Amino acid sequence: MGHVLDHRQIADEMGIFFIDAEVGAGLPIWLPNGVVIRDQLEAFMRELERRRGYQRVVSPHLAKRSLYEKSGHLQFYQDDMYPSMRADGEEFFLRPMNCPHHHKIFASRPRSYRELPLRLAEYGQVYRHERSGALRGLSRVRGLCQNDAHIYVDPDQALHEIANVLDLHEECYRRLELDEFSYRLSLSESENGDPLWRVGEDLLRKALRDRGLSYVEAVGEAAFYGPKIDVQMRLADGREESIASLQLDLFSADRFDLEFISSGGEKRRPWIIHRAPLGSHERFVAILLEVSAGRLPGWLAPVQLAVIPMSEAERSLAEALAAELHQKGVRVQVDRSLGSLGKRLRELHKLRPVARVVLGRKERESLRVGLEFRDFAVECGVDEIFVKLQKSLRPPLDLGG
Ligand SMILES: [Zn+2]
C-alpha cells in the first residue's frame, strides 16, 4: 500500500470546501468546485431513484420539541443534537435526522395499500453535535446532507422491497466503480427481548441470504428504532468505514400513529425502511477523494479541461476555445496566472483536470494541439477537442441534461 493522501489535503488543493472558526467547527462551507461534485452526485442518484419509483420531497431543517419527543430522539439521541432554541414561546431543535418530517408527510392524508410502497426521497440537511475531538474534515462533521429516503411498506411487501433497496445500493456502487464494499448486519443488544426486533432482524438476514450476499453480524450496533444492514467500504489506506445503512423500522409507525387501509378494508401499520446509499455528501465526497486521490472520473471532475496559454499572444485563442467548450457543457478553466510554465503546470495539476492543452506559438499558427489526458495524449485540431473529450466525460448513466 503506497502513501495515501488525506482527503483534507486533496480538497484544499482542489478548492472543495473550507471550515471557518467563526461559522463553527464541523460545519463545512462548500466551494464552487465542491458543489460541482455534489450536484453531479445528486443528479446521478435522483435519476437512479426516479427509475425505481421514488418521489422527491423537501422539508424544513428544524422542528418543535414535541416532534422529537414523539420520534424518540429526545429520549435516545439528544446527546447528538444541538441544544434547542426558543421562538414564539416554543422550543425548536435543528433536526438530527429527516425521518420525523417524512413520517409527517405520510400522515398528512389518508393512505391506501394501493400507494405502497411509498418511497419519499430528500437530499436533507441535518445537524449533529459530534464531539469536537471526533471532527475530521468532511468525514466527521456537524452539518451534513443525506441522500435520504423513507419507504413505507405493507409488512407483507417488506422482504421484496428490502431486496429492491439492496439492488439499488449495488447498482449505485457498481456504476460509481466502487467495488470494495461488504455488508454488516447490525443487531440489538442480546438482552433486548422484544419479539418484534427478532422479526425485523430475521427479515434483514433473510434478505441478505436470498441474494447470496456474505455479511458479518454485529450485536449492539442497531439504530434505536430498528436493526440495520450497514454497507462497509474499504478505503485506500485499508481502513473500513460505514458508508451507508439500510434500516428496518417496525416501531415509528406506532409512535406517529401511521396507518393505511389494507386491501381487506382494515387499518394497518406500515413498516418503514430508512436508506441512504450515498450516506452524506460530506463523507461520500471524502471517500471518493481518498480512493481516487482526487483523480475523479470525468463526469465528477470540477475541472474537466485546463487550457494554458504560453504567452499573451495565445490568450485570445485560449479564451475563445474555453468559451466555446463552456457553451457545450464542458467545465473548462483557462490558466491566467503568471510565472514559469513549470510552476503554472504544477499549480494546475493540483486541480486534477481530466485533460489539459498547452497553447504556444506552434499551436496558435497550426491550430493543432496536443490534448493530454491523465494517462495518454492525442494530437488533434482545436475544433476536434470537444469530440475527443466526450468519452472521458460521460456519466455512468444518462442524467437527462
Ligand atoms: Zn430515517
mmCIF file of C-alpha atoms and ligand atoms in Angstrom:
data_model
loop_
_atom_site.group_PDB
_atom_site.id
_atom_site.type_symbol
_atom_site.label_atom_id
_atom_site.label_comp_id
_atom_site.label_asym_id
_atom_site.label_seq_id
_atom_site.Cartn_x
_atom_site.Cartn_y
_atom_site.Cartn_z
ATOM 1 C CA MET A 1 0.000 0.000 0.000
ATOM 2 C CA GLY A 2 1.585 3.274 -1.093
ATOM 3 C CA HIS A 3 1.243 6.619 0.601
ATOM 4 C CA VAL A 4 -2.410 7.643 0.800
ATOM 5 C CA LEU A 5 -3.300 11.310 0.696
ATOM 6 C CA ASP A 6 -5.761 12.564 3.286
ATOM 7 C CA HIS A 7 -8.939 13.930 1.697
ATOM 8 C CA ARG A 8 -8.403 17.226 3.539
ATOM 9 C CA GLN A 9 -5.191 17.912 1.631
ATOM 10 C CA ILE A 10 -6.706 16.884 -1.703
ATOM 11 C CA ALA A 11 -9.794 19.000 -1.039
ATOM 12 C CA ASP A 12 -7.636 22.033 -0.191
ATOM 13 C CA GLU A 13 -5.717 21.698 -3.434
ATOM 14 C CA MET A 14 -8.898 21.289 -5.480
ATOM 15 C CA GLY A 15 -10.946 24.023 -3.761
ATOM 16 C CA ILE A 16 -13.696 21.737 -2.451
ATOM 17 C CA PHE A 17 -14.584 23.160 0.984
ATOM 18 C CA PHE A 18 -13.282 25.069 3.966
ATOM 19 C CA ILE A 19 -14.130 25.416 7.624
ATOM 20 C CA ASP A 20 -14.252 28.844 9.248
ATOM 21 C CA ALA A 21 -13.810 29.220 13.002
ATOM 22 C CA GLU A 22 -16.443 31.948 13.126
ATOM 23 C CA VAL A 23 -19.008 29.764 11.382
ATOM 24 C CA GLY A 24 -18.209 26.803 13.592
ATOM 25 C CA ALA A 25 -16.176 23.634 13.899
ATOM 26 C CA GLY A 26 -17.526 20.745 11.850
ATOM 27 C CA LEU A 27 -19.692 22.987 9.665
ATOM 28 C CA PRO A 28 -18.110 22.793 6.196
ATOM 29 C CA ILE A 29 -18.710 25.519 3.635
ATOM 30 C CA TRP A 30 -18.730 24.085 0.122
ATOM 31 C CA LEU A 31 -16.819 25.983 -2.564
ATOM 32 C CA PRO A 32 -17.771 26.060 -6.274
ATOM 33 C CA ASN A 33 -15.592 23.056 -7.197
ATOM 34 C CA GLY A 34 -17.080 21.021 -4.346
ATOM 35 C CA VAL A 35 -20.595 21.913 -5.377
ATOM 36 C CA VAL A 36 -19.911 20.576 -8.875
ATOM 37 C CA ILE A 37 -19.274 17.163 -7.307
ATOM 38 C CA ARG A 38 -22.351 17.380 -5.059
ATOM 39 C CA ASP A 39 -24.597 18.470 -7.931
ATOM 40 C CA GLN A 40 -23.371 15.650 -10.168
ATOM 41 C CA LEU A 41 -23.840 13.039 -7.452
ATOM 42 C CA GLU A 42 -27.335 14.350 -6.755
ATOM 43 C CA ALA A 43 -28.275 14.225 -10.436
ATOM 44 C CA PHE A 44 -26.946 10.659 -10.647
ATOM 45 C CA MET A 45 -28.806 9.473 -7.553
ATOM 46 C CA ARG A 46 -32.011 11.312 -8.416
ATOM 47 C CA GLU A 47 -32.084 9.551 -11.778
ATOM 48 C CA LEU A 48 -31.394 6.106 -10.267
ATOM 49 C CA GLU A 49 -34.188 6.692 -7.753
ATOM 50 C CA ARG A 50 -36.618 8.124 -10.306
ATOM 51 C CA ARG A 51 -36.295 4.928 -12.321
ATOM 52 C CA ARG A 52 -37.211 2.943 -9.207
ATOM 53 C CA GLY A 53 -40.332 4.886 -8.322
ATOM 54 C CA TYR A 54 -39.055 7.320 -5.691
ATOM 55 C CA GLN A 55 -40.794 10.680 -5.261
ATOM 56 C CA ARG A 56 -38.951 13.750 -4.008
ATOM 57 C CA VAL A 57 -39.971 15.890 -1.060
ATOM 58 C CA VAL A 58 -38.435 18.899 0.725
ATOM 59 C CA SER A 59 -38.844 19.622 4.439
ATOM 60 C CA PRO A 60 -37.500 22.207 6.944
ATOM 61 C CA HIS A 61 -34.247 21.914 8.905
ATOM 62 C CA LEU A 62 -35.888 22.289 12.306
ATOM 63 C CA ALA A 63 -38.988 21.308 14.239
ATOM 64 C CA LYS A 64 -40.652 21.735 17.615
ATOM 65 C CA ARG A 65 -39.824 19.759 20.739
ATOM 66 C CA SER A 66 -42.974 17.642 20.561
ATOM 67 C CA LEU A 67 -41.901 16.101 17.219
ATOM 68 C CA TYR A 68 -38.660 14.806 18.737
ATOM 69 C CA GLU A 69 -40.426 13.627 21.878
ATOM 70 C CA LYS A 70 -42.739 11.593 19.684
ATOM 71 C CA SER A 71 -39.922 10.200 17.489
ATOM 72 C CA GLY A 72 -37.821 9.136 20.484
ATOM 73 C CA HIS A 73 -34.873 11.372 19.509
ATOM 74 C CA LEU A 74 -35.036 13.353 22.757
ATOM 75 C CA GLN A 75 -35.052 10.109 24.725
ATOM 76 C CA PHE A 76 -32.390 8.210 22.778
ATOM 77 C CA TYR A 77 -30.427 10.699 20.677
ATOM 78 C CA GLN A 78 -30.384 14.056 22.485
ATOM 79 C CA ASP A 79 -26.643 13.923 23.262
ATOM 80 C CA ASP A 80 -26.025 14.100 19.499
ATOM 81 C CA MET A 81 -28.344 17.057 18.940
ATOM 82 C CA TYR A 82 -27.656 20.790 19.152
ATOM 83 C CA PRO A 83 -29.300 22.466 22.164
ATOM 84 C CA SER A 84 -32.737 23.904 21.481
ATOM 85 C CA MET A 85 -33.634 27.489 20.583
ATOM 86 C CA ARG A 86 -36.738 29.408 21.613
ATOM 87 C CA ALA A 87 -39.081 31.413 19.411
ATOM 88 C CA ASP A 88 -42.754 32.373 19.726
ATOM 89 C CA GLY A 89 -42.776 30.798 23.187
ATOM 90 C CA GLU A 90 -41.919 27.405 21.652
ATOM 91 C CA GLU A 91 -38.810 25.267 21.746
ATOM 92 C CA PHE A 92 -37.229 24.215 18.426
ATOM 93 C CA PHE A 93 -34.415 21.805 17.578
ATOM 94 C CA LEU A 94 -32.231 21.581 14.486
ATOM 95 C CA ARG A 95 -33.048 18.200 13.023
ATOM 96 C CA PRO A 96 -30.559 15.361 13.507
ATOM 97 C CA MET A 97 -32.440 13.145 11.025
ATOM 98 C CA ASN A 98 -35.025 13.598 8.293
ATOM 99 C CA CYS A 99 -37.268 10.686 9.321
ATOM 100 C CA PRO A 100 -39.792 12.526 11.543
ATOM 101 C CA HIS A 101 -40.549 15.079 8.811
ATOM 102 C CA HIS A 102 -41.123 12.281 6.297
ATOM 103 C CA HIS A 103 -43.425 10.433 8.701
ATOM 104 C CA LYS A 104 -45.470 13.639 8.891
ATOM 105 C CA ILE A 105 -45.766 13.617 5.095
ATOM 106 C CA PHE A 106 -47.061 10.040 5.200
ATOM 107 C CA ALA A 107 -49.559 11.070 7.894
ATOM 108 C CA SER A 108 -50.682 14.224 6.057
ATOM 109 C CA ARG A 109 -53.608 12.417 4.414
ATOM 110 C CA PRO A 110 -55.299 9.005 4.478
ATOM 111 C CA ARG A 111 -53.225 6.270 2.765
ATOM 112 C CA SER A 112 -54.323 3.176 0.891
ATOM 113 C CA TYR A 113 -52.435 -0.073 0.265
ATOM 114 C CA ARG A 114 -52.535 0.918 -3.421
ATOM 115 C CA GLU A 115 -49.964 3.685 -2.754
ATOM 116 C CA LEU A 116 -47.468 1.320 -1.113
ATOM 117 C CA PRO A 117 -44.556 1.040 -1.233
ATOM 118 C CA LEU A 118 -44.481 4.840 -0.887
ATOM 119 C CA ARG A 119 -40.884 5.998 -1.457
ATOM 120 C CA LEU A 120 -40.169 9.558 -0.246
ATOM 121 C CA ALA A 121 -36.686 10.874 -1.038
ATOM 122 C CA GLU A 122 -34.908 14.053 0.009
ATOM 123 C CA TYR A 123 -31.399 15.458 -0.068
ATOM 124 C CA GLY A 124 -31.938 16.529 3.519
ATOM 125 C CA GLN A 125 -29.634 18.739 5.575
ATOM 126 C CA VAL A 126 -29.235 17.584 9.199
ATOM 127 C CA TYR A 127 -27.174 18.760 12.202
ATOM 128 C CA ARG A 128 -25.471 16.549 14.766
ATOM 129 C CA HIS A 129 -23.419 17.824 17.645
ATOM 130 C CA GLU A 130 -20.473 15.434 17.296
ATOM 131 C CA ARG A 131 -17.773 15.740 19.953
ATOM 132 C CA SER A 132 -15.208 18.313 18.868
ATOM 133 C CA GLY A 133 -12.421 15.727 19.221
ATOM 134 C CA ALA A 134 -14.136 13.439 16.698
ATOM 135 C CA LEU A 135 -14.376 16.051 13.935
ATOM 136 C CA ARG A 136 -12.259 15.364 10.853
ATOM 137 C CA GLY A 137 -12.524 17.272 7.554
ATOM 138 C CA LEU A 138 -15.569 16.081 5.660
ATOM 139 C CA SER A 139 -15.636 12.608 7.194
ATOM 140 C CA ARG A 140 -16.842 13.700 10.644
ATOM 141 C CA VAL A 141 -18.922 16.856 10.598
ATOM 142 C CA ARG A 142 -21.761 18.556 12.458
ATOM 143 C CA GLY A 143 -23.719 19.744 9.418
ATOM 144 C CA LEU A 144 -24.358 17.219 6.652
ATOM 145 C CA CYS A 145 -26.651 16.494 3.748
ATOM 146 C CA GLN A 146 -28.043 12.982 3.455
ATOM 147 C CA ASN A 147 -29.107 11.108 0.342
ATOM 148 C CA ASP A 148 -32.136 10.024 2.332
ATOM 149 C CA ALA A 149 -35.382 8.202 1.678
ATOM 150 C CA HIS A 150 -38.079 6.542 3.731
ATOM 151 C CA ILE A 151 -40.106 3.761 2.222
ATOM 152 C CA TYR A 152 -43.478 2.958 3.747
ATOM 153 C CA VAL A 153 -44.479 -0.639 3.056
ATOM 154 C CA ASP A 154 -47.209 -3.089 3.859
ATOM 155 C CA PRO A 155 -45.380 -5.583 6.133
ATOM 156 C CA ASP A 156 -46.143 -8.264 3.513
ATOM 157 C CA GLN A 157 -44.040 -6.301 0.977
ATOM 158 C CA ALA A 158 -41.097 -5.675 3.280
ATOM 159 C CA LEU A 159 -38.845 -8.532 2.154
ATOM 160 C CA HIS A 160 -39.347 -7.739 -1.513
ATOM 161 C CA GLU A 161 -38.706 -4.045 -1.004
ATOM 162 C CA ILE A 162 -35.554 -4.686 1.051
ATOM 163 C CA ALA A 163 -34.304 -6.732 -1.901
ATOM 164 C CA ASN A 164 -35.084 -3.777 -4.196
ATOM 165 C CA VAL A 165 -33.150 -1.463 -1.909
ATOM 166 C CA LEU A 166 -30.138 -3.813 -1.773
ATOM 167 C CA ASP A 167 -30.265 -3.935 -5.556
ATOM 168 C CA LEU A 168 -30.259 -0.127 -5.709
ATOM 169 C CA HIS A 169 -27.183 0.012 -3.454
ATOM 170 C CA GLU A 170 -25.346 -2.475 -5.656
ATOM 171 C CA GLU A 171 -26.257 -0.662 -8.851
ATOM 172 C CA CYS A 172 -25.187 2.652 -7.356
ATOM 173 C CA TYR A 173 -21.714 1.436 -6.264
ATOM 174 C CA ARG A 174 -21.174 -0.614 -9.429
ATOM 175 C CA ARG A 175 -21.886 2.404 -11.637
ATOM 176 C CA LEU A 176 -19.537 4.510 -9.480
ATOM 177 C CA GLU A 177 -16.881 1.767 -9.795
ATOM 178 C CA LEU A 178 -16.619 1.307 -6.038
ATOM 179 C CA ASP A 179 -16.179 -2.439 -5.612
ATOM 180 C CA GLU A 180 -14.533 -2.720 -2.217
ATOM 181 C CA PHE A 181 -17.639 -2.977 -0.064
ATOM 182 C CA SER A 182 -19.175 -5.580 2.225
ATOM 183 C CA TYR A 183 -22.213 -5.931 4.457
ATOM 184 C CA ARG A 184 -22.708 -5.908 8.209
ATOM 185 C CA LEU A 185 -25.967 -6.900 9.887
ATOM 186 C CA SER A 186 -26.333 -4.699 12.969
ATOM 187 C CA LEU A 187 -28.499 -6.209 15.693
ATOM 188 C CA SER A 188 -29.836 -5.000 19.033
ATOM 189 C CA GLU A 189 -28.239 -5.883 22.367
ATOM 190 C CA SER A 190 -28.874 -9.553 23.047
ATOM 191 C CA GLU A 191 -30.847 -8.843 26.246
ATOM 192 C CA ASN A 192 -33.447 -6.910 24.232
ATOM 193 C CA GLY A 193 -36.351 -9.356 24.445
ATOM 194 C CA ASP A 194 -38.834 -7.578 22.167
ATOM 195 C CA PRO A 195 -40.112 -10.240 19.716
ATOM 196 C CA LEU A 196 -40.740 -7.590 17.048
ATOM 197 C CA TRP A 197 -36.984 -6.879 16.997
ATOM 198 C CA ARG A 198 -36.376 -10.567 16.205
ATOM 199 C CA VAL A 199 -38.900 -10.369 13.343
ATOM 200 C CA GLY A 200 -37.041 -7.428 11.836
ATOM 201 C CA GLU A 201 -33.609 -8.971 12.324
ATOM 202 C CA ASP A 202 -34.706 -12.258 10.744
ATOM 203 C CA LEU A 203 -36.151 -10.411 7.764
ATOM 204 C CA LEU A 204 -32.924 -8.496 7.078
ATOM 205 C CA ARG A 205 -30.892 -11.691 7.484
ATOM 206 C CA LYS A 206 -33.175 -13.482 5.028
ATOM 207 C CA ALA A 207 -32.898 -10.628 2.501
ATOM 208 C CA LEU A 208 -29.078 -10.893 2.602
ATOM 209 C CA ARG A 209 -29.132 -14.701 2.331
ATOM 210 C CA ASP A 210 -31.697 -14.728 -0.501
ATOM 211 C CA ARG A 211 -29.323 -12.596 -2.564
ATOM 212 C CA GLY A 212 -26.363 -14.784 -1.655
ATOM 213 C CA LEU A 213 -24.530 -11.880 -0.013
ATOM 214 C CA SER A 214 -21.959 -12.567 2.646
ATOM 215 C CA TYR A 215 -22.087 -10.470 5.794
ATOM 216 C CA VAL A 216 -20.918 -10.271 9.377
ATOM 217 C CA GLU A 217 -23.224 -9.771 12.345
ATOM 218 C CA ALA A 218 -22.616 -7.028 14.910
ATOM 219 C CA VAL A 219 -24.553 -7.161 18.166
ATOM 220 C CA GLY A 220 -25.362 -3.792 19.750
ATOM 221 C CA GLU A 221 -24.895 -1.733 16.569
ATOM 222 C CA ALA A 222 -28.595 -1.317 15.676
ATOM 223 C CA ALA A 223 -30.317 2.062 15.379
ATOM 224 C CA PHE A 224 -32.597 2.894 18.298
ATOM 225 C CA TYR A 225 -35.653 2.293 16.100
ATOM 226 C CA GLY A 226 -34.609 -0.971 14.494
ATOM 227 C CA PRO A 227 -31.981 -3.368 13.130
ATOM 228 C CA LYS A 228 -29.996 -2.386 10.030
ATOM 229 C CA ILE A 229 -27.720 -3.542 7.259
ATOM 230 C CA ASP A 230 -24.572 -1.414 7.057
ATOM 231 C CA VAL A 231 -22.518 -1.135 3.916
ATOM 232 C CA GLN A 232 -18.825 -1.115 4.828
ATOM 233 C CA MET A 233 -16.450 0.450 2.316
ATOM 234 C CA ARG A 234 -12.734 -0.372 2.325
ATOM 235 C CA LEU A 235 -10.707 2.814 1.921
ATOM 236 C CA ALA A 236 -7.411 3.372 0.156
ATOM 237 C CA ASP A 237 -5.404 3.056 3.376
ATOM 238 C CA GLY A 238 -7.115 -0.205 4.341
ATOM 239 C CA ARG A 239 -9.480 1.308 6.911
ATOM 240 C CA GLU A 240 -13.107 0.232 6.768
ATOM 241 C CA GLU A 241 -15.890 2.771 7.132
ATOM 242 C CA SER A 242 -19.694 2.514 7.182
ATOM 243 C CA ILE A 243 -20.768 4.313 4.036
ATOM 244 C CA ALA A 244 -24.497 3.682 4.159
ATOM 245 C CA SER A 245 -27.137 1.851 6.095
ATOM 246 C CA LEU A 246 -30.489 0.334 5.359
ATOM 247 C CA GLN A 247 -32.740 0.166 8.410
ATOM 248 C CA LEU A 248 -35.962 -1.677 9.030
ATOM 249 C CA ASP A 249 -38.173 0.249 11.410
ATOM 250 C CA LEU A 250 -41.083 -1.621 12.993
ATOM 251 C CA PHE A 251 -41.712 0.951 15.719
ATOM 252 C CA SER A 252 -42.005 4.505 14.364
ATOM 253 C CA ALA A 253 -45.404 3.872 12.751
ATOM 254 C CA ASP A 254 -46.802 3.275 16.253
ATOM 255 C CA ARG A 255 -45.149 6.385 17.670
ATOM 256 C CA PHE A 256 -46.512 8.525 14.812
ATOM 257 C CA ASP A 257 -49.837 6.689 14.574
ATOM 258 C CA LEU A 258 -49.212 5.954 10.874
ATOM 259 C CA GLU A 259 -51.739 3.725 9.153
ATOM 260 C CA PHE A 260 -53.069 2.696 5.782
ATOM 261 C CA ILE A 261 -56.245 0.959 4.653
ATOM 262 C CA SER A 262 -55.446 -2.600 3.595
ATOM 263 C CA SER A 263 -56.996 -4.411 0.622
ATOM 264 C CA GLY A 264 -59.396 -6.015 3.100
ATOM 265 C CA GLY A 265 -60.522 -2.576 4.311
ATOM 266 C CA GLU A 266 -58.854 -2.654 7.747
ATOM 267 C CA LYS A 267 -56.434 -0.139 9.212
ATOM 268 C CA ARG A 268 -52.844 -1.433 9.347
ATOM 269 C CA ARG A 269 -49.488 -0.050 10.453
ATOM 270 C CA PRO A 270 -46.855 0.280 7.722
ATOM 271 C CA TRP A 271 -43.253 -0.747 8.282
ATOM 272 C CA ILE A 272 -40.625 1.791 7.314
ATOM 273 C CA ILE A 273 -37.318 1.290 5.515
ATOM 274 C CA HIS A 274 -34.722 4.036 6.068
ATOM 275 C CA ARG A 275 -31.928 4.103 3.478
ATOM 276 C CA ALA A 276 -29.224 6.431 2.116
ATOM 277 C CA PRO A 277 -26.890 4.704 -0.376
ATOM 278 C CA LEU A 278 -24.508 7.670 -0.584
ATOM 279 C CA GLY A 279 -24.722 8.292 3.166
ATOM 280 C CA SER A 280 -23.947 12.008 3.343
ATOM 281 C CA HIS A 281 -22.419 14.234 0.664
ATOM 282 C CA GLU A 282 -19.704 15.085 3.151
ATOM 283 C CA ARG A 283 -18.493 11.577 3.974
ATOM 284 C CA PHE A 284 -19.082 10.270 0.471
ATOM 285 C CA VAL A 285 -17.008 13.005 -1.162
ATOM 286 C CA ALA A 286 -14.260 12.427 1.433
ATOM 287 C CA ILE A 287 -14.234 8.745 0.466
ATOM 288 C CA LEU A 288 -14.294 9.455 -3.276
ATOM 289 C CA LEU A 289 -11.369 11.871 -2.941
ATOM 290 C CA GLU A 290 -9.331 9.356 -0.937
ATOM 291 C CA VAL A 291 -9.965 6.313 -3.135
ATOM 292 C CA SER A 292 -9.237 8.266 -6.330
ATOM 293 C CA ALA A 293 -6.501 10.502 -4.874
ATOM 294 C CA GLY A 294 -8.589 13.335 -6.349
ATOM 295 C CA ARG A 295 -8.447 11.952 -9.908
ATOM 296 C CA LEU A 296 -12.229 11.823 -10.131
ATOM 297 C CA PRO A 297 -13.985 10.322 -13.146
ATOM 298 C CA GLY A 298 -14.601 12.949 -15.834
ATOM 299 C CA TRP A 299 -18.295 13.486 -15.123
ATOM 300 C CA LEU A 300 -17.483 14.349 -11.464
ATOM 301 C CA ALA A 301 -14.263 16.308 -12.022
ATOM 302 C CA PRO A 302 -14.721 20.012 -11.163
ATOM 303 C CA VAL A 303 -12.214 20.953 -13.886
ATOM 304 C CA GLN A 304 -12.515 18.804 -16.995
ATOM 305 C CA LEU A 305 -10.160 20.697 -19.283
ATOM 306 C CA ALA A 306 -7.365 23.097 -18.366
ATOM 307 C CA VAL A 307 -6.238 25.474 -21.136
ATOM 308 C CA ILE A 308 -2.797 27.001 -20.720
ATOM 309 C CA PRO A 309 -1.738 29.879 -22.999
ATOM 310 C CA MET A 310 2.084 30.120 -23.015
ATOM 311 C CA SER A 311 2.111 33.875 -23.595
ATOM 312 C CA GLU A 312 -0.142 36.886 -24.156
ATOM 313 C CA ALA A 313 -0.167 36.040 -27.863
ATOM 314 C CA GLU A 314 -2.173 32.861 -27.216
ATOM 315 C CA ARG A 315 -4.561 34.362 -24.685
ATOM 316 C CA SER A 316 -7.374 35.252 -27.086
ATOM 317 C CA LEU A 317 -7.255 31.797 -28.690
ATOM 318 C CA ALA A 318 -7.400 30.216 -25.201
ATOM 319 C CA GLU A 319 -10.350 32.364 -24.159
ATOM 320 C CA ALA A 320 -12.264 31.694 -27.399
ATOM 321 C CA LEU A 321 -11.674 27.945 -27.114
ATOM 322 C CA ALA A 322 -12.782 27.961 -23.469
ATOM 323 C CA ALA A 323 -15.922 29.991 -24.241
ATOM 324 C CA GLU A 324 -16.939 27.592 -26.996
ATOM 325 C CA LEU A 325 -16.391 24.470 -24.880
ATOM 326 C CA HIS A 326 -18.164 26.078 -21.911
ATOM 327 C CA GLN A 327 -21.227 26.608 -24.124
ATOM 328 C CA LYS A 328 -21.124 22.904 -24.952
ATOM 329 C CA GLY A 329 -21.194 21.999 -21.268
ATOM 330 C CA VAL A 330 -17.508 21.285 -20.638
ATOM 331 C CA ARG A 331 -16.089 22.553 -17.334
ATOM 332 C CA VAL A 332 -13.029 24.351 -18.650
ATOM 333 C CA GLN A 333 -10.537 26.563 -16.878
ATOM 334 C CA VAL A 334 -8.112 28.929 -18.574
ATOM 335 C CA ASP A 335 -4.887 29.448 -16.673
ATOM 336 C CA ARG A 336 -4.466 33.204 -16.238
ATOM 337 C CA SER A 337 -1.595 33.019 -13.751
ATOM 338 C CA LEU A 338 1.924 34.375 -14.223
ATOM 339 C CA GLY A 339 5.283 32.726 -13.716
ATOM 340 C CA SER A 340 7.206 29.946 -15.354
ATOM 341 C CA LEU A 341 5.342 27.309 -17.327
ATOM 342 C CA GLY A 342 6.612 24.592 -14.980
ATOM 343 C CA LYS A 343 5.233 26.379 -11.931
ATOM 344 C CA ARG A 344 1.894 27.063 -13.647
ATOM 345 C CA LEU A 345 1.531 23.404 -14.648
ATOM 346 C CA ARG A 346 2.300 22.254 -11.100
ATOM 347 C CA GLU A 347 -0.426 24.513 -9.719
ATOM 348 C CA LEU A 348 -2.934 23.345 -12.329
ATOM 349 C CA HIS A 349 -2.048 19.737 -11.584
ATOM 350 C CA LYS A 350 -3.456 20.213 -8.065
ATOM 351 C CA LEU A 351 -6.915 20.743 -9.581
ATOM 352 C CA ARG A 352 -6.721 17.230 -11.139
ATOM 353 C CA PRO A 353 -8.199 18.176 -14.545
ATOM 354 C CA VAL A 354 -9.237 15.299 -16.809
ATOM 355 C CA ALA A 355 -7.189 16.785 -19.650
ATOM 356 C CA ARG A 356 -5.085 19.812 -20.464
ATOM 357 C CA VAL A 357 -3.921 21.626 -23.535
ATOM 358 C CA VAL A 358 -0.924 23.967 -23.750
ATOM 359 C CA LEU A 359 -1.170 26.653 -26.440
ATOM 360 C CA GLY A 360 2.105 28.074 -27.788
ATOM 361 C CA ARG A 361 3.115 29.736 -30.984
ATOM 362 C CA LYS A 362 3.140 26.458 -32.924
ATOM 363 C CA GLU A 363 -0.372 25.563 -31.787
ATOM 364 C CA ARG A 364 -1.639 29.092 -32.490
ATOM 365 C CA GLU A 365 -0.323 29.030 -36.056
ATOM 366 C CA SER A 366 -1.261 25.435 -36.959
ATOM 367 C CA LEU A 367 -4.455 25.209 -34.863
ATOM 368 C CA ARG A 368 -3.349 21.700 -33.947
ATOM 369 C CA VAL A 369 -2.785 20.789 -30.292
ATOM 370 C CA GLY A 370 -1.616 18.006 -28.015
ATOM 371 C CA LEU A 371 -4.570 17.041 -25.826
ATOM 372 C CA GLU A 372 -3.021 15.452 -22.720
ATOM 373 C CA PHE A 373 -5.248 13.201 -20.653
ATOM 374 C CA ARG A 374 -4.081 11.805 -17.296
ATOM 375 C CA ASP A 375 -2.670 8.604 -18.811
ATOM 376 C CA PHE A 376 -2.344 9.266 -22.527
ATOM 377 C CA ALA A 377 -2.255 12.044 -25.104
ATOM 378 C CA VAL A 378 -3.692 12.629 -28.568
ATOM 379 C CA GLU A 379 -2.950 15.193 -31.239
ATOM 380 C CA CYS A 380 -5.918 16.912 -32.840
ATOM 381 C CA GLY A 381 -7.245 20.132 -34.350
ATOM 382 C CA VAL A 382 -8.630 22.707 -31.906
ATOM 383 C CA ASP A 383 -12.061 22.085 -33.419
ATOM 384 C CA GLU A 384 -11.827 18.377 -32.531
ATOM 385 C CA ILE A 385 -11.165 18.821 -28.797
ATOM 386 C CA PHE A 386 -14.831 18.552 -27.822
ATOM 387 C CA VAL A 387 -15.294 15.242 -29.637
ATOM 388 C CA LYS A 388 -12.033 13.850 -28.243
ATOM 389 C CA LEU A 389 -13.112 14.704 -24.694
ATOM 390 C CA GLN A 390 -16.535 13.093 -24.884
ATOM 391 C CA LYS A 391 -15.655 9.546 -23.961
ATOM 392 C CA SER A 392 -13.817 10.625 -20.800
ATOM 393 C CA LEU A 393 -16.612 12.876 -19.560
ATOM 394 C CA ARG A 394 -19.607 10.583 -19.983
ATOM 395 C CA PRO A 395 -21.631 9.946 -16.798
ATOM 396 C CA PRO A 396 -22.370 6.345 -15.770
ATOM 397 C CA LEU A 397 -25.978 6.799 -16.862
ATOM 398 C CA ASP A 398 -27.914 9.341 -18.888
ATOM 399 C CA LEU A 399 -28.620 12.182 -16.475
ATOM 400 C CA GLY A 400 -31.096 13.822 -18.843
ATOM 401 C CA GLY A 401 -29.081 17.053 -19.317
HETATM 402 ZN ZN ZN B 1 -34.626 7.766 8.645
#
